[in-house]
Amino acid sequence: QVLLVESGGGVVQPERSLRLSCEASGFTFNNHAIHWVRQAPGKGLEWVAVISFDGSNKHYADSVTGRFTISRDNSKNTLYLQMNSLRPEDTAVYYCARDQGASGYCSGGSCYGYYGMDVWGQGTTVTVSS
Amino acid sequence: DIVLTQSPDTLSLSPGEGATLSCRASQSVSSSYVAWYQQKPGQAPRLLIYTGSRRASGIPDRFSGSGSGTAFTLTISRLEPEDFAVYYCQEYGTSQFTFGPGTKVDIK
């Protein structure tokens, strides 16, 4: 069974840090790019970050650039999102999602080799509040 | 950055009826980089359509995607009870992977 399972969410004060994890099973993890997508309470979907199959390409939403870092450990079939300098507006359910492609990349603002997110985790909730 | 606008905000229909959902982009997007997702309350999104018109694995053929340039459409030919949900379009041809705000399809 193809699965993504997020963990690491919780309640954190503004300006503090949190690291999310996403453990994959049931498929060849290092054959796919993986995204983080978040959803604030009662709101729509917001893309956060993506990392290529081997970790060599990473891209971030403007709203998190400089504060969040995406990484992966293919030996552990695990994706991470290190979130620093958290803000109340970062409060959301965070999903990891598998891209159908492996070696997507972006250059000059345009991206190639991505094919949509076909497997999603159940999400982990992050609440930033004092 | 590309902005995606979806219309209508809410579509109230009965089972068996057809649904047409619109997604418009603020600038031209290659149809090769447009996806549609379905999300039900309390659940993660599900990929329906990618590269503008290809159905994802396991998606029934009542779902179809079309469009080019700045105008894209998701069509549901005959609504089944399980189709009442929120639908999002997404472009993944730029480094912001923008989602539209969603269209809610609810039961009339």
PDB file of C-alpha atoms in Angstrom:
ATOM      1  CA  GLN A   1       0.000   0.000   0.000  1.00  0.00           C
ATOM      2  CA  VAL A   2       1.362   3.373  -1.045  1.00  0.00           C
ATOM      3  CA  LEU A   3       1.454   5.642   1.991  1.00  0.00           C
ATOM      4  CA  LEU A   4       2.756   8.973   3.189  1.00  0.00           C
ATOM      5  CA  VAL A   5       2.527   9.653   6.917  1.00  0.00           C
ATOM      6  CA  GLU A   6       3.275  13.089   8.329  1.00  0.00           C
ATOM      7  CA  SER A   7       4.296  13.795  11.903  1.00  0.00           C
ATOM      8  CA  GLY A   8       5.808  16.543  14.020  1.00  0.00           C
ATOM      9  CA  GLY A   9       2.965  19.020  14.139  1.00  0.00           C
ATOM     10  CA  GLY A  10       1.903  20.781  17.305  1.00  0.00           C
ATOM     11  CA  VAL A  11       1.400  24.102  19.026  1.00  0.00           C
ATOM     12  CA  VAL A  12       4.373  26.468  18.928  1.00  0.00           C
ATOM     13  CA  GLN A  13       4.951  30.085  19.865  1.00  0.00           C
ATOM     14  CA  PRO A  14       5.692  32.733  17.244  1.00  0.00           C
ATOM     15  CA  GLU A  15       9.346  32.969  16.206  1.00  0.00           C
ATOM     16  CA  ARG A  16      10.007  29.397  17.377  1.00  0.00           C
ATOM     17  CA  SER A  17      10.918  26.410  15.205  1.00  0.00           C
ATOM     18  CA  LEU A  18       9.356  23.082  14.323  1.00  0.00           C
ATOM     19  CA  ARG A  19      10.407  20.175  12.111  1.00  0.00           C
ATOM     20  CA  LEU A  20       7.862  18.101  10.235  1.00  0.00           C
ATOM     21  CA  SER A  21       8.553  14.618   8.921  1.00  0.00           C
ATOM     22  CA  CYS A  22       6.865  12.577   6.204  1.00  0.00           C
ATOM     23  CA  GLU A  23       7.589   8.856   6.062  1.00  0.00           C
ATOM     24  CA  ALA A  24       6.915   7.046   2.804  1.00  0.00           C
ATOM     25  CA  SER A  25       6.161   3.386   2.223  1.00  0.00           C
ATOM     26  CA  GLY A  26       4.897   1.128  -0.525  1.00  0.00           C
ATOM     27  CA  PHE A  27       6.775   2.767  -3.384  1.00  0.00           C
ATOM     28  CA  THR A  28      10.297   3.633  -4.467  1.00  0.00           C
ATOM     29  CA  PHE A  29      10.768   6.900  -2.603  1.00  0.00           C
ATOM     30  CA  ASN A  30      13.825   8.063  -4.527  1.00  0.00           C
ATOM     31  CA  ASN A  31      11.933   7.864  -7.834  1.00  0.00           C
ATOM     32  CA  HIS A  32       9.748  10.841  -7.006  1.00  0.00           C
ATOM     33  CA  ALA A  33       9.856  14.528  -6.257  1.00  0.00           C
ATOM     34  CA  ILE A  34       7.908  15.347  -3.085  1.00  0.00           C
ATOM     35  CA  HIS A  35       5.987  18.496  -2.140  1.00  0.00           C
ATOM     36  CA  TRP A  36       4.724  20.133   1.027  1.00  0.00           C
ATOM     37  CA  VAL A  37       1.302  21.760   0.715  1.00  0.00           C
ATOM     38  CA  ARG A  38      -0.590  23.486   3.523  1.00  0.00           C
ATOM     39  CA  GLN A  39      -4.161  24.463   4.244  1.00  0.00           C
ATOM     40  CA  ALA A  40      -5.069  27.107   6.797  1.00  0.00           C
ATOM     41  CA  PRO A  41      -8.275  26.498   8.764  1.00  0.00           C
ATOM     42  CA  GLY A  42     -11.268  26.916   6.466  1.00  0.00           C
ATOM     43  CA  LYS A  43      -9.085  28.048   3.572  1.00  0.00           C
ATOM     44  CA  GLY A  44      -7.792  26.661   0.292  1.00  0.00           C
ATOM     45  CA  LEU A  45      -4.609  24.860  -0.603  1.00  0.00           C
ATOM     46  CA  GLU A  46      -1.248  26.648  -0.607  1.00  0.00           C
ATOM     47  CA  TRP A  47       1.851  25.073  -2.086  1.00  0.00           C
ATOM     48  CA  VAL A  48       4.879  25.389   0.218  1.00  0.00           C
ATOM     49  CA  ALA A  49       7.933  23.632  -1.215  1.00  0.00           C
ATOM     50  CA  VAL A  50       9.180  20.840  -3.472  1.00  0.00           C
ATOM     51  CA  ILE A  51      12.335  18.739  -3.566  1.00  0.00           C
ATOM     52  CA  SER A  52      13.560  16.582  -6.443  1.00  0.00           C
ATOM     53  CA  PHE A  53      14.142  12.853  -6.199  1.00  0.00           C
ATOM     54  CA  ASP A  54      17.768  13.224  -5.166  1.00  0.00           C
ATOM     55  CA  GLY A  55      17.470  16.438  -3.191  1.00  0.00           C
ATOM     56  CA  SER A  56      19.468  18.461  -5.704  1.00  0.00           C
ATOM     57  CA  ASN A  57      16.605  20.818  -6.641  1.00  0.00           C
ATOM     58  CA  LYS A  58      14.482  22.642  -4.089  1.00  0.00           C
ATOM     59  CA  HIS A  59      11.963  25.414  -4.553  1.00  0.00           C
ATOM     60  CA  TYR A  60       9.881  27.390  -2.105  1.00  0.00           C
ATOM     61  CA  ALA A  61       6.802  29.585  -2.025  1.00  0.00           C
ATOM     62  CA  ASP A  62       7.657  33.257  -1.569  1.00  0.00           C
ATOM     63  CA  SER A  63       5.786  33.204   1.749  1.00  0.00           C
ATOM     64  CA  VAL A  64       8.242  30.750   3.316  1.00  0.00           C
ATOM     65  CA  THR A  65      11.504  31.440   1.493  1.00  0.00           C
ATOM     66  CA  GLY A  66      14.317  32.039   3.958  1.00  0.00           C
ATOM     67  CA  ARG A  67      12.369  30.535   6.863  1.00  0.00           C
ATOM     68  CA  PHE A  68      11.550  26.969   5.771  1.00  0.00           C
ATOM     69  CA  THR A  69      13.919  24.289   4.491  1.00  0.00           C
ATOM     70  CA  ILE A  70      12.858  21.122   2.709  1.00  0.00           C
ATOM     71  CA  SER A  71      15.125  18.084   2.773  1.00  0.00           C
ATOM     72  CA  ARG A  72      14.975  14.319   2.356  1.00  0.00           C
ATOM     73  CA  ASP A  73      16.817  11.219   3.499  1.00  0.00           C
ATOM     74  CA  ASN A  74      16.318   8.577   0.843  1.00  0.00           C
ATOM     75  CA  SER A  75      17.960   5.931   3.039  1.00  0.00           C
ATOM     76  CA  LYS A  76      15.116   6.445   5.525  1.00  0.00           C
ATOM     77  CA  ASN A  77      12.340   7.094   2.959  1.00  0.00           C
ATOM     78  CA  THR A  78      11.643  10.311   4.813  1.00  0.00           C
ATOM     79  CA  LEU A  79      10.977  13.918   3.850  1.00  0.00           C
ATOM     80  CA  TYR A  80      11.438  16.828   6.212  1.00  0.00           C
ATOM     81  CA  LEU A  81      10.321  20.427   6.547  1.00  0.00           C
ATOM     82  CA  GLN A  82      12.331  22.557   8.943  1.00  0.00           C
ATOM     83  CA  MET A  83      10.240  25.581   9.840  1.00  0.00           C
ATOM     84  CA  ASN A  84      11.966  28.527  11.545  1.00  0.00           C
ATOM     85  CA  SER A  85      10.726  31.956  12.619  1.00  0.00           C
ATOM     86  CA  LEU A  86       7.158  30.703  12.624  1.00  0.00           C
ATOM     87  CA  ARG A  87       4.320  33.195  12.303  1.00  0.00           C
ATOM     88  CA  PRO A  88       0.627  32.940  13.205  1.00  0.00           C
ATOM     89  CA  GLU A  89      -0.159  32.879   9.463  1.00  0.00           C
ATOM     90  CA  ASP A  90       1.786  29.599   9.185  1.00  0.00           C
ATOM     91  CA  THR A  91      -1.006  27.909  11.147  1.00  0.00           C
ATOM     92  CA  ALA A  92      -2.331  25.147   8.904  1.00  0.00           C
ATOM     93  CA  VAL A  93      -2.598  21.469   8.174  1.00  0.00           C
ATOM     94  CA  TYR A  94       0.608  20.487   6.393  1.00  0.00           C
ATOM     95  CA  TYR A  95       0.440  17.735   3.796  1.00  0.00           C
ATOM     96  CA  CYS A  96       3.284  15.976   2.039  1.00  0.00           C
ATOM     97  CA  ALA A  97       2.428  14.863  -1.469  1.00  0.00           C
ATOM     98  CA  ARG A  98       4.212  12.723  -4.037  1.00  0.00           C
ATOM     99  CA  ASP A  99       4.760  14.122  -7.494  1.00  0.00           C
ATOM    100  CA  GLN A 100       4.266  11.720 -10.371  1.00  0.00           C
ATOM    101  CA  GLY A 101       7.596  12.910 -11.753  1.00  0.00           C
ATOM    102  CA  ALA A 102      11.080  12.401 -10.396  1.00  0.00           C
ATOM    103  CA  SER A 103      13.516  14.900 -11.778  1.00  0.00           C
ATOM    104  CA  GLY A 104      11.534  18.083 -12.077  1.00  0.00           C
ATOM    105  CA  TYR A 105      13.421  21.334 -11.907  1.00  0.00           C
ATOM    106  CA  CYS A 106      12.813  25.052 -12.161  1.00  0.00           C
ATOM    107  CA  SER A 107      14.862  27.589 -14.054  1.00  0.00           C
ATOM    108  CA  GLY A 108      14.178  31.254 -14.535  1.00  0.00           C
ATOM    109  CA  GLY A 109      10.816  30.911 -12.830  1.00  0.00           C
ATOM    110  CA  SER A 110       9.576  28.144 -15.132  1.00  0.00           C
ATOM    111  CA  CYS A 111       9.376  24.513 -14.074  1.00  0.00           C
ATOM    112  CA  TYR A 112       9.646  21.295 -16.037  1.00  0.00           C
ATOM    113  CA  GLY A 113       9.218  17.618 -15.345  1.00  0.00           C
ATOM    114  CA  TYR A 114       6.485  17.828 -12.708  1.00  0.00           C
ATOM    115  CA  TYR A 115       3.237  15.934 -13.287  1.00  0.00           C
ATOM    116  CA  GLY A 116       0.853  16.593 -10.411  1.00  0.00           C
ATOM    117  CA  MET A 117       0.600  15.241  -6.863  1.00  0.00           C
ATOM    118  CA  ASP A 118      -0.899  11.762  -6.924  1.00  0.00           C
ATOM    119  CA  VAL A 119      -0.354  10.519  -3.369  1.00  0.00           C
ATOM    120  CA  TRP A 120      -1.042  12.609  -0.264  1.00  0.00           C
ATOM    121  CA  GLY A 121      -0.557  12.055   3.423  1.00  0.00           C
ATOM    122  CA  GLN A 122      -3.300  12.625   5.964  1.00  0.00           C
ATOM    123  CA  GLY A 123      -1.712  15.874   7.153  1.00  0.00           C
ATOM    124  CA  THR A 124      -0.242  17.161  10.397  1.00  0.00           C
ATOM    125  CA  THR A 125      -1.530  20.277  12.139  1.00  0.00           C
ATOM    126  CA  VAL A 126       0.729  23.188  13.040  1.00  0.00           C
ATOM    127  CA  THR A 127      -0.645  25.937  15.264  1.00  0.00           C
ATOM    128  CA  VAL A 128       1.439  29.051  15.854  1.00  0.00           C
ATOM    129  CA  SER A 129       0.116  30.954  18.814  1.00  0.00           C
ATOM    130  CA  SER A 130       1.358  32.672  21.936  1.00  0.00           C
TER     131      SER A 130
ATOM    132  CA  ASP B   1       3.370  35.327 -10.318  1.00  0.00           C
ATOM    133  CA  ILE B   2       0.431  33.616 -11.951  1.00  0.00           C
ATOM    134  CA  VAL B   3      -2.934  34.075 -10.241  1.00  0.00           C
ATOM    135  CA  LEU B   4      -5.624  31.450 -10.776  1.00  0.00           C
ATOM    136  CA  THR B   5      -9.294  32.384 -10.501  1.00  0.00           C
ATOM    137  CA  GLN B   6     -11.978  29.716 -10.250  1.00  0.00           C
ATOM    138  CA  SER B   7     -15.659  30.151 -10.979  1.00  0.00           C
ATOM    139  CA  PRO B   8     -18.217  29.847  -9.742  1.00  0.00           C
ATOM    140  CA  ASP B   9     -17.392  29.905  -6.047  1.00  0.00           C
ATOM    141  CA  THR B  10     -20.200  27.437  -5.417  1.00  0.00           C
ATOM    142  CA  LEU B  11     -22.157  25.256  -7.808  1.00  0.00           C
ATOM    143  CA  SER B  12     -25.420  23.799  -6.513  1.00  0.00           C
ATOM    144  CA  LEU B  13     -26.526  20.805  -8.537  1.00  0.00           C
ATOM    145  CA  SER B  14     -28.456  17.558  -8.239  1.00  0.00           C
ATOM    146  CA  PRO B  15     -27.046  14.057  -8.686  1.00  0.00           C
ATOM    147  CA  GLY B  16     -27.149  13.090 -12.336  1.00  0.00           C
ATOM    148  CA  GLU B  17     -26.600  16.637 -13.568  1.00  0.00           C
ATOM    149  CA  GLY B  18     -23.462  17.761 -15.336  1.00  0.00           C
ATOM    150  CA  ALA B  19     -20.988  20.247 -13.884  1.00  0.00           C
ATOM    151  CA  THR B  20     -18.632  22.672 -15.596  1.00  0.00           C
ATOM    152  CA  LEU B  21     -15.927  24.293 -13.452  1.00  0.00           C
ATOM    153  CA  SER B  22     -13.776  27.110 -14.756  1.00  0.00           C
ATOM    154  CA  CYS B  23     -10.182  28.028 -13.949  1.00  0.00           C
ATOM    155  CA  ARG B  24      -8.668  31.176 -15.438  1.00  0.00           C
ATOM    156  CA  ALA B  25      -5.027  32.194 -15.255  1.00  0.00           C
ATOM    157  CA  SER B  26      -3.675  35.745 -15.122  1.00  0.00           C
ATOM    158  CA  GLN B  27      -1.192  34.816 -17.840  1.00  0.00           C
ATOM    159  CA  SER B  28      -0.837  32.001 -20.308  1.00  0.00           C
ATOM    160  CA  VAL B  29      -0.132  28.556 -18.852  1.00  0.00           C
ATOM    161  CA  SER B  30       0.841  25.528 -20.850  1.00  0.00           C
ATOM    162  CA  SER B  31      -1.921  22.957 -20.571  1.00  0.00           C
ATOM    163  CA  SER B  32       0.832  20.474 -19.885  1.00  0.00           C
ATOM    164  CA  TYR B  33       1.141  22.041 -16.458  1.00  0.00           C
ATOM    165  CA  VAL B  34      -2.435  22.185 -15.204  1.00  0.00           C
ATOM    166  CA  ALA B  35      -3.934  19.795 -12.666  1.00  0.00           C
ATOM    167  CA  TRP B  36      -7.278  19.444 -10.942  1.00  0.00           C
ATOM    168  CA  TYR B  37      -7.847  18.076  -7.417  1.00  0.00           C
ATOM    169  CA  GLN B  38     -10.901  17.052  -5.453  1.00  0.00           C
ATOM    170  CA  GLN B  39     -11.097  17.522  -1.686  1.00  0.00           C
ATOM    171  CA  LYS B  40     -13.793  16.303   0.654  1.00  0.00           C
ATOM    172  CA  PRO B  41     -14.197  17.592   4.228  1.00  0.00           C
ATOM    173  CA  GLY B  42     -11.566  16.215   6.580  1.00  0.00           C
ATOM    174  CA  GLN B  43      -9.689  14.482   3.777  1.00  0.00           C
ATOM    175  CA  ALA B  44      -6.537  15.143   1.813  1.00  0.00           C
ATOM    176  CA  PRO B  45      -6.902  16.283  -1.791  1.00  0.00           C
ATOM    177  CA  ARG B  46      -7.059  13.718  -4.578  1.00  0.00           C
ATOM    178  CA  LEU B  47      -5.509  14.197  -8.011  1.00  0.00           C
ATOM    179  CA  LEU B  48      -8.132  13.991 -10.764  1.00  0.00           C
ATOM    180  CA  ILE B  49      -6.518  15.459 -13.875  1.00  0.00           C
ATOM    181  CA  TYR B  50      -2.932  16.307 -14.834  1.00  0.00           C
ATOM    182  CA  THR B  51      -1.302  17.797 -17.920  1.00  0.00           C
ATOM    183  CA  GLY B  52      -4.608  19.520 -18.496  1.00  0.00           C
ATOM    184  CA  SER B  53      -6.582  16.521 -19.695  1.00  0.00           C
ATOM    185  CA  ARG B  54      -5.121  13.222 -18.499  1.00  0.00           C
ATOM    186  CA  ARG B  55      -7.089  11.380 -15.861  1.00  0.00           C
ATOM    187  CA  ALA B  56      -5.101  10.163 -12.884  1.00  0.00           C
ATOM    188  CA  SER B  57      -5.078   6.504 -12.013  1.00  0.00           C
ATOM    189  CA  GLY B  58      -8.467   5.224 -10.895  1.00  0.00           C
ATOM    190  CA  ILE B  59     -10.396   8.370 -11.821  1.00  0.00           C
ATOM    191  CA  PRO B  60     -13.739   7.618 -13.525  1.00  0.00           C
ATOM    192  CA  ASP B  61     -14.228   8.797 -17.083  1.00  0.00           C
ATOM    193  CA  ARG B  62     -17.061  11.121 -16.079  1.00  0.00           C
ATOM    194  CA  PHE B  63     -14.259  13.533 -15.131  1.00  0.00           C
ATOM    195  CA  SER B  64     -12.564  15.348 -17.996  1.00  0.00           C
ATOM    196  CA  GLY B  65     -10.241  18.320 -18.312  1.00  0.00           C
ATOM    197  CA  SER B  66      -9.729  20.693 -21.198  1.00  0.00           C
ATOM    198  CA  GLY B  67      -8.472  24.137 -22.071  1.00  0.00           C
ATOM    199  CA  SER B  68      -5.459  26.113 -23.134  1.00  0.00           C
ATOM    200  CA  GLY B  69      -3.801  29.467 -22.678  1.00  0.00           C
ATOM    201  CA  THR B  70      -5.571  31.162 -19.788  1.00  0.00           C
ATOM    202  CA  ALA B  71      -8.841  29.195 -19.672  1.00  0.00           C
ATOM    203  CA  PHE B  72      -9.208  25.670 -18.343  1.00  0.00           C
ATOM    204  CA  THR B  73     -12.264  23.571 -17.550  1.00  0.00           C
ATOM    205  CA  LEU B  74     -13.080  20.557 -15.436  1.00  0.00           C
ATOM    206  CA  THR B  75     -16.238  18.805 -16.572  1.00  0.00           C
ATOM    207  CA  ILE B  76     -18.126  16.198 -14.586  1.00  0.00           C
ATOM    208  CA  SER B  77     -20.561  14.582 -16.981  1.00  0.00           C
ATOM    209  CA  ARG B  78     -23.044  13.154 -14.471  1.00  0.00           C
ATOM    210  CA  LEU B  79     -22.661  13.908 -10.789  1.00  0.00           C
ATOM    211  CA  GLU B  80     -22.572  10.951  -8.455  1.00  0.00           C
ATOM    212  CA  PRO B  81     -23.272  11.427  -4.732  1.00  0.00           C
ATOM    213  CA  GLU B  82     -19.558  11.061  -3.957  1.00  0.00           C
ATOM    214  CA  ASP B  83     -18.630  13.938  -6.301  1.00  0.00           C
ATOM    215  CA  PHE B  84     -19.953  16.670  -4.033  1.00  0.00           C
ATOM    216  CA  ALA B  85     -16.740  18.287  -2.822  1.00  0.00           C
ATOM    217  CA  VAL B  86     -14.374  21.204  -3.383  1.00  0.00           C
ATOM    218  CA  TYR B  87     -12.335  21.256  -6.587  1.00  0.00           C
ATOM    219  CA  TYR B  88      -9.025  23.065  -7.036  1.00  0.00           C
ATOM    220  CA  CYS B  89      -7.059  23.780 -10.164  1.00  0.00           C
ATOM    221  CA  GLN B  90      -3.288  24.147  -9.999  1.00  0.00           C
ATOM    222  CA  GLU B  91      -0.553  25.243 -12.369  1.00  0.00           C
ATOM    223  CA  TYR B  92       2.834  23.617 -11.963  1.00  0.00           C
ATOM    224  CA  GLY B  93       4.735  25.271 -14.793  1.00  0.00           C
ATOM    225  CA  THR B  94       6.144  28.020 -12.594  1.00  0.00           C
ATOM    226  CA  SER B  95       8.124  27.910  -9.391  1.00  0.00           C
ATOM    227  CA  GLN B  96       5.115  28.942  -7.280  1.00  0.00           C
ATOM    228  CA  PHE B  97       2.937  25.916  -8.152  1.00  0.00           C
ATOM    229  CA  THR B  98      -0.150  28.088  -7.649  1.00  0.00           C
ATOM    230  CA  PHE B  99      -3.528  26.696  -6.611  1.00  0.00           C
ATOM    231  CA  GLY B 100      -6.817  28.340  -7.429  1.00  0.00           C
ATOM    232  CA  PRO B 101      -9.178  29.258  -4.572  1.00  0.00           C
ATOM    233  CA  GLY B 102     -11.513  26.338  -5.266  1.00  0.00           C
ATOM    234  CA  THR B 103     -15.082  25.696  -6.414  1.00  0.00           C
ATOM    235  CA  LYS B 104     -17.462  23.980  -4.041  1.00  0.00           C
ATOM    236  CA  VAL B 105     -19.954  21.629  -5.676  1.00  0.00           C
ATOM    237  CA  ASP B 106     -22.815  21.049  -3.298  1.00  0.00           C
ATOM    238  CA  ILE B 107     -26.135  19.277  -3.421  1.00  0.00           C
ATOM    239  CA  LYS B 108     -29.075  21.362  -4.568  1.00  0.00           C
TER     240      LYS B 108
END
